[in-house]
PDB file of C-alpha atoms in Angstrom:
ATOM      1  CA  UNK A   1       3.942 -10.235   5.577  1.00  0.00           C
ATOM      2  CA  UNK A   2       0.632 -11.414   6.704  1.00  0.00           C
ATOM      3  CA  UNK A   3      -1.489  -8.650   5.110  1.00  0.00           C
ATOM      4  CA  UNK A   4      -0.431  -8.804   1.586  1.00  0.00           C
ATOM      5  CA  UNK A   5      -3.930  -8.198   0.275  1.00  0.00           C
ATOM      6  CA  UNK A   6      -4.291  -5.244   2.631  1.00  0.00           C
ATOM      7  CA  UNK A   7      -0.987  -3.728   1.254  1.00  0.00           C
ATOM      8  CA  UNK A   8      -2.140  -4.358  -2.388  1.00  0.00           C
ATOM      9  CA  UNK A   9      -5.489  -2.664  -1.748  1.00  0.00           C
ATOM     10  CA  UNK A  10      -3.776   0.287   0.083  1.00  0.00           C
ATOM     11  CA  UNK A  11      -1.313   0.729  -2.694  1.00  0.00           C
ATOM     12  CA  UNK A  12      -3.997   0.776  -5.454  1.00  0.00           C
ATOM     13  CA  UNK A  13      -6.253   2.953  -3.328  1.00  0.00           C
ATOM     14  CA  UNK A  14      -3.572   5.705  -2.885  1.00  0.00           C
ATOM     15  CA  UNK A  15      -2.627   5.345  -6.509  1.00  0.00           C
ATOM     16  CA  UNK A  16      -6.186   6.005  -7.538  1.00  0.00           C
ATOM     17  CA  UNK A  17      -6.516   8.917  -5.163  1.00  0.00           C
ATOM     18  CA  UNK A  18      -3.234  10.341  -6.754  1.00  0.00           C
ATOM     19  CA  UNK A  19      -4.745  10.530 -10.266  1.00  0.00           C
ATOM     20  CA  UNK A  20      -8.380  11.530  -9.635  1.00  0.00           C
ATOM     21  CA  UNK A  21      -9.078  15.293 -10.242  1.00  0.00           C
ATOM     22  CA  UNK A  22      -8.700  17.479  -7.261  1.00  0.00           C
ATOM     23  CA  UNK A  23     -12.350  18.720  -7.709  1.00  0.00           C
ATOM     24  CA  UNK A  24     -13.656  15.164  -7.540  1.00  0.00           C
ATOM     25  CA  UNK A  25     -14.682  14.027  -4.119  1.00  0.00           C
ATOM     26  CA  UNK A  26     -15.040  10.358  -3.352  1.00  0.00           C
ATOM     27  CA  UNK A  27     -15.865   8.364  -0.167  1.00  0.00           C
ATOM     28  CA  UNK A  28     -14.746   5.022   0.927  1.00  0.00           C
ATOM     29  CA  UNK A  29     -17.952   3.332  -0.114  1.00  0.00           C
ATOM     30  CA  UNK A  30     -17.559   4.775  -3.715  1.00  0.00           C
ATOM     31  CA  UNK A  31     -13.954   3.791  -3.898  1.00  0.00           C
ATOM     32  CA  UNK A  32     -14.636   0.251  -2.691  1.00  0.00           C
ATOM     33  CA  UNK A  33     -17.359  -0.076  -5.295  1.00  0.00           C
ATOM     34  CA  UNK A  34     -15.021   1.136  -8.022  1.00  0.00           C
ATOM     35  CA  UNK A  35     -12.331  -1.251  -6.893  1.00  0.00           C
ATOM     36  CA  UNK A  36     -14.792  -4.123  -6.339  1.00  0.00           C
ATOM     37  CA  UNK A  37     -14.010  -4.453  -2.630  1.00  0.00           C
ATOM     38  CA  UNK A  38     -15.988  -4.511   0.618  1.00  0.00           C
ATOM     39  CA  UNK A  39     -16.386  -1.022   1.968  1.00  0.00           C
ATOM     40  CA  UNK A  40     -15.881  -2.304   5.602  1.00  0.00           C
ATOM     41  CA  UNK A  41     -12.551  -3.889   4.694  1.00  0.00           C
ATOM     42  CA  UNK A  42     -11.367  -0.723   2.905  1.00  0.00           C
ATOM     43  CA  UNK A  43     -12.605   1.427   5.851  1.00  0.00           C
ATOM     44  CA  UNK A  44     -10.421  -0.476   8.283  1.00  0.00           C
ATOM     45  CA  UNK A  45      -7.304  -0.096   5.998  1.00  0.00           C
ATOM     46  CA  UNK A  46      -8.026   3.645   5.532  1.00  0.00           C
ATOM     47  CA  UNK A  47      -8.113   4.056   9.342  1.00  0.00           C
ATOM     48  CA  UNK A  48      -4.505   2.841   9.309  1.00  0.00           C
ATOM     49  CA  UNK A  49      -3.621   5.038   6.391  1.00  0.00           C
ATOM     50  CA  UNK A  50      -5.205   8.057   8.153  1.00  0.00           C
ATOM     51  CA  UNK A  51      -3.367   7.441  11.317  1.00  0.00           C
ATOM     52  CA  UNK A  52      -0.118   7.522   9.332  1.00  0.00           C
ATOM     53  CA  UNK A  53      -1.116  10.844   7.616  1.00  0.00           C
ATOM     54  CA  UNK A  54      -1.162   9.206   4.149  1.00  0.00           C
ATOM     55  CA  UNK A  55      -4.931  10.068   3.697  1.00  0.00           C
ATOM     56  CA  UNK A  56      -7.314  12.387   5.283  1.00  0.00           C
ATOM     57  CA  UNK A  57     -11.131  12.479   5.307  1.00  0.00           C
ATOM     58  CA  UNK A  58     -13.669  15.106   5.705  1.00  0.00           C
ATOM     59  CA  UNK A  59     -17.318  14.993   6.469  1.00  0.00           C
ATOM     60  CA  UNK A  60     -20.314  16.773   5.087  1.00  0.00           C
ATOM     61  CA  UNK A  61     -21.980  16.938   1.663  1.00  0.00           C
ATOM     62  CA  UNK A  62     -18.534  17.683   0.032  1.00  0.00           C
ATOM     63  CA  UNK A  63     -16.696  15.259   2.355  1.00  0.00           C
ATOM     64  CA  UNK A  64     -14.628  12.318   1.247  1.00  0.00           C
ATOM     65  CA  UNK A  65     -11.044  11.020   1.229  1.00  0.00           C
ATOM     66  CA  UNK A  66      -8.025  12.580  -0.199  1.00  0.00           C
ATOM     67  CA  UNK A  67      -4.388  12.002   0.024  1.00  0.00           C
ATOM     68  CA  UNK A  68      -2.945  13.648   3.298  1.00  0.00           C
ATOM     69  CA  UNK A  69       0.161  14.878   1.471  1.00  0.00           C
ATOM     70  CA  UNK A  70       1.377  15.250  -2.057  1.00  0.00           C
ATOM     71  CA  UNK A  71       1.686  11.859  -3.804  1.00  0.00           C
ATOM     72  CA  UNK A  72       5.346  12.648  -4.534  1.00  0.00           C
ATOM     73  CA  UNK A  73       5.983  12.662  -0.778  1.00  0.00           C
ATOM     74  CA  UNK A  74       4.327   9.247  -0.134  1.00  0.00           C
ATOM     75  CA  UNK A  75       6.484   6.143  -0.723  1.00  0.00           C
ATOM     76  CA  UNK A  76       5.395   2.583  -1.046  1.00  0.00           C
ATOM     77  CA  UNK A  77       7.278   1.978   2.203  1.00  0.00           C
ATOM     78  CA  UNK A  78       5.026   4.563   3.909  1.00  0.00           C
ATOM     79  CA  UNK A  79       1.967   2.692   2.776  1.00  0.00           C
ATOM     80  CA  UNK A  80       3.384  -0.763   3.612  1.00  0.00           C
ATOM     81  CA  UNK A  81       4.310   0.366   7.105  1.00  0.00           C
ATOM     82  CA  UNK A  82       0.970   2.094   7.723  1.00  0.00           C
ATOM     83  CA  UNK A  83      -0.862  -1.157   6.761  1.00  0.00           C
ATOM     84  CA  UNK A  84       1.502  -3.960   7.785  1.00  0.00           C
ATOM     85  CA  UNK A  85       3.693  -2.459  10.476  1.00  0.00           C
ATOM     86  CA  UNK A  86       7.314  -3.427  10.896  1.00  0.00           C
ATOM     87  CA  UNK A  87       6.762  -7.165  11.061  1.00  0.00           C
ATOM     88  CA  UNK A  88       9.793  -9.150   9.984  1.00  0.00           C
ATOM     89  CA  UNK A  89       9.289 -11.529   7.146  1.00  0.00           C
ATOM     90  CA  UNK A  90      11.495 -14.188   8.839  1.00  0.00           C
ATOM     91  CA  UNK A  91      11.430 -15.281  12.505  1.00  0.00           C
ATOM     92  CA  UNK A  92      14.416 -17.010  13.835  1.00  0.00           C
ATOM     93  CA  UNK A  93      14.077 -19.447  16.590  1.00  0.00           C
ATOM     94  CA  UNK A  94      17.762 -20.228  16.776  1.00  0.00           C
ATOM     95  CA  UNK A  95      17.141 -23.754  15.452  1.00  0.00           C
ATOM     96  CA  UNK A  96      20.799 -23.931  14.460  1.00  0.00           C
ATOM     97  CA  UNK A  97      21.599 -24.869  18.118  1.00  0.00           C
ATOM     98  CA  UNK A  98      19.699 -28.177  17.503  1.00  0.00           C
ATOM     99  CA  UNK A  99      20.660 -29.215  13.961  1.00  0.00           C
ATOM    100  CA  UNK A 100      23.592 -30.929  12.341  1.00  0.00           C
ATOM    101  CA  UNK A 101      26.377 -28.798  10.844  1.00  0.00           C
ATOM    102  CA  UNK A 102      25.850 -25.856  13.109  1.00  0.00           C
ATOM    103  CA  UNK A 103      27.625 -24.963  16.299  1.00  0.00           C
ATOM    104  CA  UNK A 104      25.710 -23.023  18.917  1.00  0.00           C
ATOM    105  CA  UNK A 105      27.125 -19.459  18.754  1.00  0.00           C
ATOM    106  CA  UNK A 106      26.192 -15.964  19.832  1.00  0.00           C
ATOM    107  CA  UNK A 107      24.784 -13.570  17.450  1.00  0.00           C
ATOM    108  CA  UNK A 108      22.378 -13.797  14.566  1.00  0.00           C
ATOM    109  CA  UNK A 109      22.023 -17.055  12.720  1.00  0.00           C
ATOM    110  CA  UNK A 110      23.586 -17.163   9.168  1.00  0.00           C
ATOM    111  CA  UNK A 111      20.155 -17.904   7.637  1.00  0.00           C
ATOM    112  CA  UNK A 112      18.676 -15.046   9.624  1.00  0.00           C
ATOM    113  CA  UNK A 113      21.310 -12.711   8.494  1.00  0.00           C
ATOM    114  CA  UNK A 114      20.524 -13.450   4.807  1.00  0.00           C
ATOM    115  CA  UNK A 115      16.809 -12.988   5.428  1.00  0.00           C
ATOM    116  CA  UNK A 116      17.295  -9.710   7.283  1.00  0.00           C
ATOM    117  CA  UNK A 117      19.465  -8.402   4.440  1.00  0.00           C
ATOM    118  CA  UNK A 118      16.840  -9.330   1.881  1.00  0.00           C
ATOM    119  CA  UNK A 119      14.201  -7.528   4.030  1.00  0.00           C
ATOM    120  CA  UNK A 120      16.328  -4.456   4.321  1.00  0.00           C
ATOM    121  CA  UNK A 121      16.818  -4.336   0.475  1.00  0.00           C
ATOM    122  CA  UNK A 122      13.171  -4.673  -0.073  1.00  0.00           C
ATOM    123  CA  UNK A 123      12.481  -1.780   2.382  1.00  0.00           C
ATOM    124  CA  UNK A 124      15.063   0.325   0.599  1.00  0.00           C
ATOM    125  CA  UNK A 125      13.390  -0.291  -2.737  1.00  0.00           C
ATOM    126  CA  UNK A 126       9.952   0.473  -1.354  1.00  0.00           C
ATOM    127  CA  UNK A 127      11.207   3.855  -0.034  1.00  0.00           C
ATOM    128  CA  UNK A 128      12.299   4.706  -3.588  1.00  0.00           C
ATOM    129  CA  UNK A 129       8.973   4.055  -5.168  1.00  0.00           C
ATOM    130  CA  UNK A 130       6.652   7.079  -4.874  1.00  0.00           C
ATOM    131  CA  UNK A 131       2.991   6.874  -5.155  1.00  0.00           C
ATOM    132  CA  UNK A 132       3.101   9.740  -7.770  1.00  0.00           C
ATOM    133  CA  UNK A 133       5.342   7.914 -10.155  1.00  0.00           C
ATOM    134  CA  UNK A 134       3.586   4.553  -9.896  1.00  0.00           C
ATOM    135  CA  UNK A 135       0.121   6.188 -10.311  1.00  0.00           C
ATOM    136  CA  UNK A 136       1.513   7.990 -13.485  1.00  0.00           C
ATOM    137  CA  UNK A 137       2.881   4.742 -14.934  1.00  0.00           C
ATOM    138  CA  UNK A 138      -0.421   2.915 -14.144  1.00  0.00           C
ATOM    139  CA  UNK A 139      -2.476   5.740 -15.583  1.00  0.00           C
ATOM    140  CA  UNK A 140      -0.393   6.068 -18.698  1.00  0.00           C
ATOM    141  CA  UNK A 141      -1.120   2.554 -19.745  1.00  0.00           C
ATOM    142  CA  UNK A 142      -4.727   3.683 -20.517  1.00  0.00           C
ATOM    143  CA  UNK A 143      -5.587   5.426 -23.572  1.00  0.00           C
ATOM    144  CA  UNK A 144      -7.100   8.885 -23.132  1.00  0.00           C
ATOM    145  CA  UNK A 145     -10.513   7.347 -23.956  1.00  0.00           C
ATOM    146  CA  UNK A 146     -10.028   4.607 -21.284  1.00  0.00           C
ATOM    147  CA  UNK A 147      -8.930   7.261 -18.787  1.00  0.00           C
ATOM    148  CA  UNK A 148     -12.161   9.280 -19.449  1.00  0.00           C
ATOM    149  CA  UNK A 149     -14.232   6.112 -19.234  1.00  0.00           C
ATOM    150  CA  UNK A 150     -12.800   5.375 -15.724  1.00  0.00           C
ATOM    151  CA  UNK A 151     -13.362   8.855 -14.597  1.00  0.00           C
ATOM    152  CA  UNK A 152     -17.010   8.734 -15.940  1.00  0.00           C
ATOM    153  CA  UNK A 153     -17.421   5.357 -14.040  1.00  0.00           C
ATOM    154  CA  UNK A 154     -16.278   7.080 -10.782  1.00  0.00           C
ATOM    155  CA  UNK A 155     -18.534  10.048 -11.436  1.00  0.00           C
ATOM    156  CA  UNK A 156     -21.416   7.605 -11.929  1.00  0.00           C
ATOM    157  CA  UNK A 157     -20.666   5.901  -8.580  1.00  0.00           C
ATOM    158  CA  UNK A 158     -20.594   9.310  -6.884  1.00  0.00           C
ATOM    159  CA  UNK A 159     -23.952  10.344  -8.319  1.00  0.00           C
ATOM    160  CA  UNK A 160     -25.534   7.092  -7.253  1.00  0.00           C
ATOM    161  CA  UNK A 161     -24.477   7.524  -3.650  1.00  0.00           C
TER     162      UNK A 161
END
């Protein structure tokens, strides 16, 4: 869980890509400016997302970044794994063998078992959350006027580049 900001930025990025009109082409520099992030940081994260097939990029005057597959086929788990990898949130060093109240025993430590179970529940939940549904929820919290203002802001960023 070391890359929580990377995961946050990735989830917001793909949620934005899920709601921008198909005819609108945006590049990483423009998306970074829209989100108030460093383009170099976002580019590194997009490399990971691209390797996982979550986003794709094209070059040329009409080039840019798009989702690599439909937003309803991308889960938060997919994004999390692309950016963070399967790093466990709890590392067990079998300290139970050296502390009071525990008997050295084979198998997983009782504390490790609980943390493992919590991690698996979190991953199961992330598999159920689709980028399409989250993007729709986020987008629906804006009034139609606010939605248009945000799109106009994106269009301005695109024109300036």
